[in-house]
PDB file of C-alpha atoms in Angstrom:
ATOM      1  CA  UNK A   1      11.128 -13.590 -15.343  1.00  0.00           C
ATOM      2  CA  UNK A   2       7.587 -13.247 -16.505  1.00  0.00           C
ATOM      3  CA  UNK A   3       5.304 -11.083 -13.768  1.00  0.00           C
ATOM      4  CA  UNK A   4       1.805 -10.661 -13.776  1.00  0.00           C
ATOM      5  CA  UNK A   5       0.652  -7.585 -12.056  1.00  0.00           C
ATOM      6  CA  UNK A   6      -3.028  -7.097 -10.897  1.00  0.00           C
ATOM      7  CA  UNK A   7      -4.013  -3.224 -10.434  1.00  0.00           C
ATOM      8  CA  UNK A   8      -1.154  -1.957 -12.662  1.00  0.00           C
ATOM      9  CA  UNK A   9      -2.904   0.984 -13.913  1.00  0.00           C
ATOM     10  CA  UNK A  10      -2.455   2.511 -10.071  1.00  0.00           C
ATOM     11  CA  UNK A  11       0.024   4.462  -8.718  1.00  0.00           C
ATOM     12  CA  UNK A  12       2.358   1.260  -7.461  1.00  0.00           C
ATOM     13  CA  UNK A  13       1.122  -1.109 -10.335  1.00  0.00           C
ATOM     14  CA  UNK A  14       2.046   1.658 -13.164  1.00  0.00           C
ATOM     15  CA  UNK A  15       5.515   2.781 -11.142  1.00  0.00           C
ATOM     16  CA  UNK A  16       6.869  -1.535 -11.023  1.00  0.00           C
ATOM     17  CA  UNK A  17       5.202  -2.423 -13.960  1.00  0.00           C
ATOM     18  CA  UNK A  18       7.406   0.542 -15.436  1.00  0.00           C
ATOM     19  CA  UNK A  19      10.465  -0.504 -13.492  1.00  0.00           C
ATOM     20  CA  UNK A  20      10.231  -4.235 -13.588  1.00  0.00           C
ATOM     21  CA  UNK A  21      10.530  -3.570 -17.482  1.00  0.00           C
ATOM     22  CA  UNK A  22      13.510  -1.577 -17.755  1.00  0.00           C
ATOM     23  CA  UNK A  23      15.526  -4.630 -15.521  1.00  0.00           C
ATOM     24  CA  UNK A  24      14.201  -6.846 -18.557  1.00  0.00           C
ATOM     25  CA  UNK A  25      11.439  -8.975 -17.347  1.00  0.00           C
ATOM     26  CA  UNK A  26       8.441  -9.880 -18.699  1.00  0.00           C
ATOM     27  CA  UNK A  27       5.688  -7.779 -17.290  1.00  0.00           C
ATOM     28  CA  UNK A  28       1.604  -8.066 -18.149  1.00  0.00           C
ATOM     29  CA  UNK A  29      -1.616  -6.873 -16.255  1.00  0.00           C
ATOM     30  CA  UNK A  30      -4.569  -8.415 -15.281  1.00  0.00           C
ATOM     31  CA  UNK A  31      -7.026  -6.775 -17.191  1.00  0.00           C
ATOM     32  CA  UNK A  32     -10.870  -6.933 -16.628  1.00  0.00           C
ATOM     33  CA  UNK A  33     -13.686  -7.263 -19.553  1.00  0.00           C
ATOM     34  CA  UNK A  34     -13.714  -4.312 -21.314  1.00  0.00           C
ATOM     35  CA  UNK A  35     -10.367  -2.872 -21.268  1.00  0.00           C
ATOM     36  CA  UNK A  36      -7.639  -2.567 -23.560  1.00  0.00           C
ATOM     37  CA  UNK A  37      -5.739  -5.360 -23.756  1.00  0.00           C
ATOM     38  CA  UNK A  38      -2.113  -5.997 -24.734  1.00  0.00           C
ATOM     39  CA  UNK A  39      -0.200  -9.079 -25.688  1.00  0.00           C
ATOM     40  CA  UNK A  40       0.629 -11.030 -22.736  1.00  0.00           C
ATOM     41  CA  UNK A  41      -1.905  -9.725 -20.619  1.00  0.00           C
ATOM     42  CA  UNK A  42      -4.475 -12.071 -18.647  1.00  0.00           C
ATOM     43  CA  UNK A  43      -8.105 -11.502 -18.665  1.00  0.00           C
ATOM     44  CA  UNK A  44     -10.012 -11.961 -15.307  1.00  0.00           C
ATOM     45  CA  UNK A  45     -13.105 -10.738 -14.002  1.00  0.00           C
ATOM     46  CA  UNK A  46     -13.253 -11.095 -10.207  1.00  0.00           C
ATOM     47  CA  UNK A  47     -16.746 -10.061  -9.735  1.00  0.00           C
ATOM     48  CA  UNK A  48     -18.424 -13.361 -11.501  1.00  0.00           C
ATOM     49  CA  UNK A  49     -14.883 -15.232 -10.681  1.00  0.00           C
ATOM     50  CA  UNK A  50     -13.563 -15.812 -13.751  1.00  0.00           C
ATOM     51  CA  UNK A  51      -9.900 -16.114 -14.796  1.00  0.00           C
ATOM     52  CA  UNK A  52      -8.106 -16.740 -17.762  1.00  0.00           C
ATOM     53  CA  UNK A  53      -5.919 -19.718 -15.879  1.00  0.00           C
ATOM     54  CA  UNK A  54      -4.048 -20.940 -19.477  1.00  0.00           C
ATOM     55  CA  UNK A  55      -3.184 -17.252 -19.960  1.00  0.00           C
ATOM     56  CA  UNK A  56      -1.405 -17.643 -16.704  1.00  0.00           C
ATOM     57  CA  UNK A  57       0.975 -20.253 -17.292  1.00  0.00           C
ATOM     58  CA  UNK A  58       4.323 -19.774 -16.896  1.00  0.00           C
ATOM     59  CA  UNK A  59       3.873 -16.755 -14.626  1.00  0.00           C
ATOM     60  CA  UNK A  60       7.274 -16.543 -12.277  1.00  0.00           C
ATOM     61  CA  UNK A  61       5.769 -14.219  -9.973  1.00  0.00           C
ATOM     62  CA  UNK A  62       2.330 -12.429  -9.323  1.00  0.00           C
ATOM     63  CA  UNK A  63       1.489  -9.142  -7.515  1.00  0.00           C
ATOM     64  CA  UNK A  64      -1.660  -8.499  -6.797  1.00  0.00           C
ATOM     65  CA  UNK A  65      -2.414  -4.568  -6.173  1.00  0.00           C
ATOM     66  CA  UNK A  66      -6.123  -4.812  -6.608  1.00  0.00           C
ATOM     67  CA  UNK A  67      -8.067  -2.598  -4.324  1.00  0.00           C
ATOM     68  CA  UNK A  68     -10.753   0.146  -4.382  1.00  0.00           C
ATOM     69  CA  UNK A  69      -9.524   3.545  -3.154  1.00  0.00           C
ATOM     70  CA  UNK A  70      -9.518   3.688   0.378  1.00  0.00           C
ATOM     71  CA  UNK A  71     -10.059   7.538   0.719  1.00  0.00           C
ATOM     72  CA  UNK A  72     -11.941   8.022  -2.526  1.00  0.00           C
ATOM     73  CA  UNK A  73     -15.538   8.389  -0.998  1.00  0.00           C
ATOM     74  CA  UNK A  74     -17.716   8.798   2.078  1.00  0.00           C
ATOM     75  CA  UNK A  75     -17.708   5.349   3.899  1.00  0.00           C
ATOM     76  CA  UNK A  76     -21.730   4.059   3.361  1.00  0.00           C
ATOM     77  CA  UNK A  77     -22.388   0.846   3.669  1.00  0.00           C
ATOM     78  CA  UNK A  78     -22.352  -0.056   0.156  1.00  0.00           C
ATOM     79  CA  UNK A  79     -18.738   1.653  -0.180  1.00  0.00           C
ATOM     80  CA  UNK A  80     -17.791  -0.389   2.609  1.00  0.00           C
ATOM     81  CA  UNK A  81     -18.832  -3.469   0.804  1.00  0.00           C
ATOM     82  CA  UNK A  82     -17.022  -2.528  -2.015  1.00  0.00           C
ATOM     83  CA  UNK A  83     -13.547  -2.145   0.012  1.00  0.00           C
ATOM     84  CA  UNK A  84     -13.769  -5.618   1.244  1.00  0.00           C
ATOM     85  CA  UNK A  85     -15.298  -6.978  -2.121  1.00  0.00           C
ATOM     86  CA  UNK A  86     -12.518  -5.329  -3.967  1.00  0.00           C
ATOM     87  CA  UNK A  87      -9.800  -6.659  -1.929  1.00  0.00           C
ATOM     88  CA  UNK A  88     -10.982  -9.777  -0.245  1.00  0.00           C
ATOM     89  CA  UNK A  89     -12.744 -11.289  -3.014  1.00  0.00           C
ATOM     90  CA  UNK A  90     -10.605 -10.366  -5.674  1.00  0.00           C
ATOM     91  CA  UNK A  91      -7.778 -12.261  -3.964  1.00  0.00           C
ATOM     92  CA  UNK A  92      -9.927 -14.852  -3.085  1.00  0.00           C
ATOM     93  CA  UNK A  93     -10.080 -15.166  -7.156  1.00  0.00           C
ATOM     94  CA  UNK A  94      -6.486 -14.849  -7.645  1.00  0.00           C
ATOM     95  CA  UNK A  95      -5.188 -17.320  -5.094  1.00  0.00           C
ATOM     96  CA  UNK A  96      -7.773 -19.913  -6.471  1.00  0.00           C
ATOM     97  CA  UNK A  97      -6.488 -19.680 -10.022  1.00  0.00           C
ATOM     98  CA  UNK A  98      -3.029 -19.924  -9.183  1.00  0.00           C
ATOM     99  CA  UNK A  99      -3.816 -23.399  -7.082  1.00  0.00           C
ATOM    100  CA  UNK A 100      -5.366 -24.752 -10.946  1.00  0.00           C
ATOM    101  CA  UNK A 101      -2.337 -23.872 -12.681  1.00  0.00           C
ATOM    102  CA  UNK A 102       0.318 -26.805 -13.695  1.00  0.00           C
ATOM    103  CA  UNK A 103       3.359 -25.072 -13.443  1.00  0.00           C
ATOM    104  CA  UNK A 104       2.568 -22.553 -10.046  1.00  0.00           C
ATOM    105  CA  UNK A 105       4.348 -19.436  -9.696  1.00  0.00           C
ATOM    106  CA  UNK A 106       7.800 -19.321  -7.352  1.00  0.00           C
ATOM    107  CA  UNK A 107       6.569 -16.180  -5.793  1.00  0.00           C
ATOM    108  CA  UNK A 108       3.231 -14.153  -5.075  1.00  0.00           C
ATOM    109  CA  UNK A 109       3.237 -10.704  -3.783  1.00  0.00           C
ATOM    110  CA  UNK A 110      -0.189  -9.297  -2.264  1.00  0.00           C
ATOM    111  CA  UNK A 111      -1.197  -5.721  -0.884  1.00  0.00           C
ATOM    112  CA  UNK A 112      -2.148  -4.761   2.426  1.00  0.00           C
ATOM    113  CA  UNK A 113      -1.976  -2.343   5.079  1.00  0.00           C
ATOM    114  CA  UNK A 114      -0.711  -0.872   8.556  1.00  0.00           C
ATOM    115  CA  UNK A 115      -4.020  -0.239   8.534  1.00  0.00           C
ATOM    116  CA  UNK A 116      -4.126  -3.699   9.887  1.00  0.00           C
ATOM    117  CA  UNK A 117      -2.934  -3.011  13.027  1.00  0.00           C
ATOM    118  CA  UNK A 118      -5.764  -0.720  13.961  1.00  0.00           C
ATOM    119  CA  UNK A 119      -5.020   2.872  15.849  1.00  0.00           C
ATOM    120  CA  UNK A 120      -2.398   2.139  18.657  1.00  0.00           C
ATOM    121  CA  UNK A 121      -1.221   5.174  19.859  1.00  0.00           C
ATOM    122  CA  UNK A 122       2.630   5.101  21.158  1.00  0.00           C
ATOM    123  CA  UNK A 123       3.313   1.478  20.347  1.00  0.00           C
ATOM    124  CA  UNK A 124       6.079   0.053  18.377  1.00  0.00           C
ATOM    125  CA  UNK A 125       4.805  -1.687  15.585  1.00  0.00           C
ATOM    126  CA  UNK A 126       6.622  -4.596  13.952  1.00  0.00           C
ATOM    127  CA  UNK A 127       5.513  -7.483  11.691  1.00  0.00           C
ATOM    128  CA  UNK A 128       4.955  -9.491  14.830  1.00  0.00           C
ATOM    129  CA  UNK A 129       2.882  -7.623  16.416  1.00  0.00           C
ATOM    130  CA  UNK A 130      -1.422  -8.065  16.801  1.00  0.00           C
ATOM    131  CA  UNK A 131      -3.850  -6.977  14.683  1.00  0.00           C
ATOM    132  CA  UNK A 132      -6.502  -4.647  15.627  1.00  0.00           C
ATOM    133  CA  UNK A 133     -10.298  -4.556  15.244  1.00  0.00           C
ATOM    134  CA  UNK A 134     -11.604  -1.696  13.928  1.00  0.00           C
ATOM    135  CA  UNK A 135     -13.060  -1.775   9.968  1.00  0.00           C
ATOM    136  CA  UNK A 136      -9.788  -1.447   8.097  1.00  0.00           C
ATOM    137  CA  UNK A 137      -7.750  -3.968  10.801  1.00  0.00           C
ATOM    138  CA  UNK A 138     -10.385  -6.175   9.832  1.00  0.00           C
ATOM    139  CA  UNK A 139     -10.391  -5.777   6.283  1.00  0.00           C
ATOM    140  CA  UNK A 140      -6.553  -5.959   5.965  1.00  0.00           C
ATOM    141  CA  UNK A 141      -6.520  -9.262   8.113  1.00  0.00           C
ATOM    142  CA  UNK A 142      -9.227 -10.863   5.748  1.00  0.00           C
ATOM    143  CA  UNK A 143      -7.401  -9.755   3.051  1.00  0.00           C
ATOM    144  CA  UNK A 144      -3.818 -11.208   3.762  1.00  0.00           C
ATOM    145  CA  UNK A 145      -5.669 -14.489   5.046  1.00  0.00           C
ATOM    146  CA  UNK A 146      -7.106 -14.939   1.119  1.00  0.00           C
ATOM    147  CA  UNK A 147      -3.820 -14.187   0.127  1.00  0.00           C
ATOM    148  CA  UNK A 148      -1.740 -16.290   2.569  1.00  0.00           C
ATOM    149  CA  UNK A 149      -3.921 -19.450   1.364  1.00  0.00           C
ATOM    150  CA  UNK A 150      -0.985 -19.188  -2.138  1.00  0.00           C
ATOM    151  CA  UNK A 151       1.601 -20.642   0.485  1.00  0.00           C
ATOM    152  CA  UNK A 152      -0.705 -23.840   1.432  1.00  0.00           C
ATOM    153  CA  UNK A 153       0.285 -24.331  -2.361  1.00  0.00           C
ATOM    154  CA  UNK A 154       3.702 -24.089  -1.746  1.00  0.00           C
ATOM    155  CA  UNK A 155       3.941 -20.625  -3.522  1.00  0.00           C
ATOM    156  CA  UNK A 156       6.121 -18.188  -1.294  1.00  0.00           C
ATOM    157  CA  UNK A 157       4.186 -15.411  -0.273  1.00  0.00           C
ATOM    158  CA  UNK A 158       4.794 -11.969   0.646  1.00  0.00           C
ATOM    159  CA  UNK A 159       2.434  -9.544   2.170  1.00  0.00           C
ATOM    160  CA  UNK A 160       2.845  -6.212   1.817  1.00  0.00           C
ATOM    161  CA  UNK A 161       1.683  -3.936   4.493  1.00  0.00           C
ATOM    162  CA  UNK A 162       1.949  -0.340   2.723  1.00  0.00           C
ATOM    163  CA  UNK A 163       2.066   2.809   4.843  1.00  0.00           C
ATOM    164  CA  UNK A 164       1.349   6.138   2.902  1.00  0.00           C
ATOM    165  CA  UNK A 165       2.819   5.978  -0.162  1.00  0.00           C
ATOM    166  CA  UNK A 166       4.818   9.224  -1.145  1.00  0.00           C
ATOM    167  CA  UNK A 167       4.973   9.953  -4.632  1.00  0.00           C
ATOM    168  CA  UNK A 168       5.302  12.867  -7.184  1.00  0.00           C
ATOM    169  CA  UNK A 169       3.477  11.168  -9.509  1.00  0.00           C
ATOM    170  CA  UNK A 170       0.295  11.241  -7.383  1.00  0.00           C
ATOM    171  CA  UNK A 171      -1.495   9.705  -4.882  1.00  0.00           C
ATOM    172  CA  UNK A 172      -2.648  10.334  -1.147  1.00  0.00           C
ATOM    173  CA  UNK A 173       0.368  12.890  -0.753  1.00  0.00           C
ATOM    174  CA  UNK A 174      -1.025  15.594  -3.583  1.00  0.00           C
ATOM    175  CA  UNK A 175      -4.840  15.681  -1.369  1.00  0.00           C
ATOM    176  CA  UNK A 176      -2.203  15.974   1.982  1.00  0.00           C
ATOM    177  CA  UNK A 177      -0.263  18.635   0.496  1.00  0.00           C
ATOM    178  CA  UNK A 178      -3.226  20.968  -1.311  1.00  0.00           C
ATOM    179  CA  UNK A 179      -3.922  23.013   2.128  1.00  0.00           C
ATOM    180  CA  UNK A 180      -0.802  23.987   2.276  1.00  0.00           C
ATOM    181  CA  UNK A 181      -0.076  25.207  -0.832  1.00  0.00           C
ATOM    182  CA  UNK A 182      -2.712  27.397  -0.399  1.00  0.00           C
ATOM    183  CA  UNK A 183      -1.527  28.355   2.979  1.00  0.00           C
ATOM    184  CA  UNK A 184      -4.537  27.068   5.692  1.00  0.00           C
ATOM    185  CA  UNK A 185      -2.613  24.140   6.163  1.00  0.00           C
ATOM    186  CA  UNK A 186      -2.471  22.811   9.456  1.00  0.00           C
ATOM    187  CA  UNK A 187      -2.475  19.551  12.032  1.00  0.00           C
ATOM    188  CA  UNK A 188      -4.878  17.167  12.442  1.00  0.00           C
ATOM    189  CA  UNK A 189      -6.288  16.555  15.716  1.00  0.00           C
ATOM    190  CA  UNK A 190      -3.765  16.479  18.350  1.00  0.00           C
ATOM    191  CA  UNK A 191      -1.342  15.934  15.789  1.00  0.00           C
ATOM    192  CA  UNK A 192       0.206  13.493  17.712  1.00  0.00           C
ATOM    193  CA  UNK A 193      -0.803  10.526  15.938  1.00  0.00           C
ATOM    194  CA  UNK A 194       1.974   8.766  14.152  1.00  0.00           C
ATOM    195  CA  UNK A 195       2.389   8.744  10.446  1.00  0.00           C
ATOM    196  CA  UNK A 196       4.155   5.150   9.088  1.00  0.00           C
ATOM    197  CA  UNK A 197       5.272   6.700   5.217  1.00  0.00           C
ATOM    198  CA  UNK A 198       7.195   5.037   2.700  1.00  0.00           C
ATOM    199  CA  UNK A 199       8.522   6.701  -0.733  1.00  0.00           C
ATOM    200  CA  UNK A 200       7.283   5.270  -4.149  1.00  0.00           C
ATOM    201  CA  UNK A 201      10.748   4.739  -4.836  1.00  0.00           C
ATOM    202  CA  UNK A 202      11.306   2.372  -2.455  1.00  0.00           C
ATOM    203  CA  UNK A 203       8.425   0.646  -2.512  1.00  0.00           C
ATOM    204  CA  UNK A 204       9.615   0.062  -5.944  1.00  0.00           C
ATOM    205  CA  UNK A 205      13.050  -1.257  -4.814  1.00  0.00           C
ATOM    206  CA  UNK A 206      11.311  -3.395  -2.066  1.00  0.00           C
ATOM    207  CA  UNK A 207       9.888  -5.523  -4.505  1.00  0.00           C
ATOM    208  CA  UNK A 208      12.922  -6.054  -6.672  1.00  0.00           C
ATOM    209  CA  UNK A 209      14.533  -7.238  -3.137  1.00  0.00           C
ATOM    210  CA  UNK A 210      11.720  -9.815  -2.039  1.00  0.00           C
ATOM    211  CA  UNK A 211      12.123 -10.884  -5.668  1.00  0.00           C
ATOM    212  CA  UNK A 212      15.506 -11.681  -4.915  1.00  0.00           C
ATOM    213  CA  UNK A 213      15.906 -12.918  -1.720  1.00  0.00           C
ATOM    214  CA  UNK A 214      13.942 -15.983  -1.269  1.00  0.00           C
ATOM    215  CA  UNK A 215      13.895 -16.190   2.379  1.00  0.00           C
ATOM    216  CA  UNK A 216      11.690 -13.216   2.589  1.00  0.00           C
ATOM    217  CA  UNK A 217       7.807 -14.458   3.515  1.00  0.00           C
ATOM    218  CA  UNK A 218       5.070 -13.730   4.919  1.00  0.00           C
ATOM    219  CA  UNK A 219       4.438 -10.290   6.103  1.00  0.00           C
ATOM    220  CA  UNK A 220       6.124  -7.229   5.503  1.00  0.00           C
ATOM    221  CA  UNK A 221       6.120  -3.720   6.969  1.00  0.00           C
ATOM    222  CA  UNK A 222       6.922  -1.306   3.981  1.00  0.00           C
ATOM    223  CA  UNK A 223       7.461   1.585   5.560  1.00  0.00           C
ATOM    224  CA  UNK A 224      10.313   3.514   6.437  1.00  0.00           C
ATOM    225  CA  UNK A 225      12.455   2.892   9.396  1.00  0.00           C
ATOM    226  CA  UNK A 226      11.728   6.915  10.791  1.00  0.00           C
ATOM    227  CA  UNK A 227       7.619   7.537  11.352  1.00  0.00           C
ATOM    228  CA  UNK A 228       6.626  10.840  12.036  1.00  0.00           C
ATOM    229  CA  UNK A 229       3.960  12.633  14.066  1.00  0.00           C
ATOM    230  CA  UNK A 230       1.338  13.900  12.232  1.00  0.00           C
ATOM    231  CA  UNK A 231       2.738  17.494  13.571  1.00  0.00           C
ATOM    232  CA  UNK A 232       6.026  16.551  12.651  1.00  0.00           C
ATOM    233  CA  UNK A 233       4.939  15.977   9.042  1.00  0.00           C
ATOM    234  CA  UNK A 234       2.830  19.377   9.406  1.00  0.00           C
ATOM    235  CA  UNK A 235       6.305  21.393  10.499  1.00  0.00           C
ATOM    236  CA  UNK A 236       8.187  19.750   7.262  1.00  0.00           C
ATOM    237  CA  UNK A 237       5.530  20.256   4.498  1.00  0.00           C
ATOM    238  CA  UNK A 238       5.016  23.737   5.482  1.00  0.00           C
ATOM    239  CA  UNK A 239       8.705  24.625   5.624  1.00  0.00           C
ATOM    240  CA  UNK A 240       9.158  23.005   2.214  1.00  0.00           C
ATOM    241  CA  UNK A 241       6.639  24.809   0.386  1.00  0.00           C
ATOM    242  CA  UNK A 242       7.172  28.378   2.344  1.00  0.00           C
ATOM    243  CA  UNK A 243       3.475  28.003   3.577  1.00  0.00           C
ATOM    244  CA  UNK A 244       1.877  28.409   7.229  1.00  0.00           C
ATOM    245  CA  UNK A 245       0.579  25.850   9.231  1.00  0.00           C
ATOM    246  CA  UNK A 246      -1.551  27.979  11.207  1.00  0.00           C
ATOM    247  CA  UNK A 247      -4.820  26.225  10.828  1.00  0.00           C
ATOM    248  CA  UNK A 248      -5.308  23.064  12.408  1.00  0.00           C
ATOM    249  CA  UNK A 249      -8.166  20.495  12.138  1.00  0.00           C
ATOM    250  CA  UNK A 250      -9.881  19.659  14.761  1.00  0.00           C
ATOM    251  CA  UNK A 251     -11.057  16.177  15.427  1.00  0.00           C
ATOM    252  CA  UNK A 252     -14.810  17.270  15.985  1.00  0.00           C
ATOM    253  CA  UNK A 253     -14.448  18.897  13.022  1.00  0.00           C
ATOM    254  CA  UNK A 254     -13.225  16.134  10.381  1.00  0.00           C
ATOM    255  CA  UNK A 255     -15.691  13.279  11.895  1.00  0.00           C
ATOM    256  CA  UNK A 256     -18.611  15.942  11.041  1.00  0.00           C
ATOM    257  CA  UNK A 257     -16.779  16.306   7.342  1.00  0.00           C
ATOM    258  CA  UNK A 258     -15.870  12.634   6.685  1.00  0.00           C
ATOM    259  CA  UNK A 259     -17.659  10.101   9.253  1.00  0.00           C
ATOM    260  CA  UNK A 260     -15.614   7.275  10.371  1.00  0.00           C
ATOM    261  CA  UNK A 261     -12.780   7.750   7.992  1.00  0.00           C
ATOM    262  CA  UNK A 262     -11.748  10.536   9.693  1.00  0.00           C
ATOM    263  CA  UNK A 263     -10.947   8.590  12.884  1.00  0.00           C
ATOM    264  CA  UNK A 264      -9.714   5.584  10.897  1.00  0.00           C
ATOM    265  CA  UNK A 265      -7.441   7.613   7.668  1.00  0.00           C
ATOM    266  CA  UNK A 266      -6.669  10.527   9.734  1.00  0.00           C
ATOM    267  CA  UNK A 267      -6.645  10.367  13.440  1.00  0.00           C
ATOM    268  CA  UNK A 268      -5.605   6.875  14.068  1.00  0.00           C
ATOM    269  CA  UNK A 269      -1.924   6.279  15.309  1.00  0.00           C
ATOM    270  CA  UNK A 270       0.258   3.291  13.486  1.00  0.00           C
ATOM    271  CA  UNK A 271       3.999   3.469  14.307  1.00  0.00           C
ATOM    272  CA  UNK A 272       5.324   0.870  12.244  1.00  0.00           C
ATOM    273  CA  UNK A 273       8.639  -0.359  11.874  1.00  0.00           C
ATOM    274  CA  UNK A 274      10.071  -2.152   9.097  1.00  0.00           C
ATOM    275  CA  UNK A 275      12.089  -4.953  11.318  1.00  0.00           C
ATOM    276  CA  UNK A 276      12.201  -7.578   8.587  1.00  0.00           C
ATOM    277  CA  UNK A 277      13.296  -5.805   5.627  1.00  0.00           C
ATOM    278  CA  UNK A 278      16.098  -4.509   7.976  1.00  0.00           C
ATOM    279  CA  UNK A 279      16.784  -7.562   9.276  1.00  0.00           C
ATOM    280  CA  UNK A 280      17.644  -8.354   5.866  1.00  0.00           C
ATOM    281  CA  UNK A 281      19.915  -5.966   4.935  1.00  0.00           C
ATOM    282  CA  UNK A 282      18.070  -3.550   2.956  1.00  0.00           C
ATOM    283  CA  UNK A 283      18.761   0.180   2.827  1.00  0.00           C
ATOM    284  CA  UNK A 284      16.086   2.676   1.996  1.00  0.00           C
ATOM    285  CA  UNK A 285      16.962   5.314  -0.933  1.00  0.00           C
ATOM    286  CA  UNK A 286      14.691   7.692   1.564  1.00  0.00           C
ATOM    287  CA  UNK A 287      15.067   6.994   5.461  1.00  0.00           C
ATOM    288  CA  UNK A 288      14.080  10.319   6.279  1.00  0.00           C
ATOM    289  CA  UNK A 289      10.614  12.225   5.780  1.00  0.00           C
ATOM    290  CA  UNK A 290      12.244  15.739   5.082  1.00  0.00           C
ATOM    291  CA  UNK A 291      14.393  14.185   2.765  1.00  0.00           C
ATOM    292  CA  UNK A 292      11.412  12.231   0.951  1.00  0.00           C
ATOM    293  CA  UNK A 293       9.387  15.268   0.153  1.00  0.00           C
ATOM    294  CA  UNK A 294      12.270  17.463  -0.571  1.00  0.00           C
ATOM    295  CA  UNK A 295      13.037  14.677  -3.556  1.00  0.00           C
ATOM    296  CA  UNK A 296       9.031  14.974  -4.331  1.00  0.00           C
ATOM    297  CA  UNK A 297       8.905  18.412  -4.388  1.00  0.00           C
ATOM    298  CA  UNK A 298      12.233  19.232  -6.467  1.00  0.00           C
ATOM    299  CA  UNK A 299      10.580  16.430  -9.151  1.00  0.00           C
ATOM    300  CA  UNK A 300       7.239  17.184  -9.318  1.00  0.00           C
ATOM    301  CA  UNK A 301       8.433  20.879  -9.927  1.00  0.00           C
TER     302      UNK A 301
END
């Protein structure tokens, strides 16, 4: 198959553009003005909405990972913009080209969150479930209704709704992990807010099985069938890397540090389930949190 991948140079696009390779396919990258280019790849620039729609043809499936760093700044106003703009507008972009093409893709993949479901304490989460209504709830349901408007074309689409992705290679679990290797590691809040995780791995193996199983639409959880407590996660990270967790963070504390993020990254409570990608049979290479950062650990080291 040929795949077109949009934000391959993150952590996810570089890990399946990587894998997708080795099981043979054809894989390129959107790639904006500017950047190095290789064969293959399409050029786009989402800001003035431009897209290279010829380069597109023949495209069997498209992922689109495009996104600004959630956690990567202070939340102004103009950062917020730039969330939504990077994610909402960028799809909007995306879906529109792939309605001009003359052959469309079979299948289109797009990011989002558990984010979407805003901070909801105890409750089970599945795909059915409502969305909330704080800034990220509403910036993940914009951006899967840009990206659901591929199926009006008759393209199957897949949503992805990401928990935090656990990775050696990088990403939000090296900033989680830093206090405690240096031993003032500690809970956040209460620490009973509830932490929906998935490993890189499987996120990677996810996406070979939505490839492959056409009756798979709409949205998806991808996360891993056992959250965990913020505390919970605490207890584990510490024991793995022979640390303390004797210095917890209060809530007072990170709002003063980090504004509303702190409330919205941090403190809110998403216990997500992944009932369709159970539902159709797939089994996660990591199930299990301690067993998930042991992996991490062993590889990274």
């Amino acid at each position: 198959m040929k795949i077109l991948i949009s934000g391959a140079s993150g952590l996810v696009g570089e890990a399946l553009s990587r894998e997708l390779a080795k099981d043979g396919h054809t894989v390129a990258r959107f790639v904006r003005p500017g950047r190095a280019a290789s064969a293959g790849d399409v050029q786009w620039d989402p800001m003035t909405a431009h897209a290279d729609v010829p380069a597109r043809e023949g495209a069997d499936v498209v992922v689109n990972l495009n996104g600004a760093g959630i956690g990567d700044a202070r939340w102004t106003p103009a950062r917020k913009s730039v969330l939504r703009s990077s994610r909402i507008d960028s799809t909007r972009v995306l879906v529109d080209a792939l309605a001009q093409m003359r052959r469309k893709p079979l299948l289109f993949i797009s990011a989002s969150a558990t984010g979407y479901y805003g901070n909801r304490g105890d409750e089970i989460l599945t795909e059915s479930s409502e969305g909330g209504f704080d800034f990220l709830a509403l910036l993940a349901r914009d951006w899967e209704a840009e990206a659901m408007r591929a199926a009006t074309c008759g393209i199957r689409t897949v949503i992805l709704r990401f928990g935090v992705v656990l990775s050696a290679e990088g990403g939000a679990l090296a900033r989680m992990l830093t206090p405690f290797r240096f031993g003032v590691g500690g809970r956040l809040g209460s620490g009973l807010q509830w932490m929906s995780w998935i490993a890189l791995e499987d996120v990677v193996e996810v996406v070979r099985a939505v490839i492959a199983n056409e009756r798979i639409s709409g949205p998806l959880n991808l996360v891993a069938p056992n959250p965990v407590r913020n505390s919970e996660f605490t207890r584990i990270a510490a024991s793995l890397l022979h640390r303390p967790a004797m210095f917890p963070a209060p809530a007072f504390a990170l709002r003063i540090a980090l504004g509303g993020m702190a409330d919205l990254l941090l403190l809110a409570s998403q216990r997500a389930l992944p009932e369709k990608l159970i539902a159709a049979g797939y089994s996660f290479r990591f199930a299990n949190l301690e067993a998930a950062l042991r992996g991490i650990l062993n590889r990274a080291s």
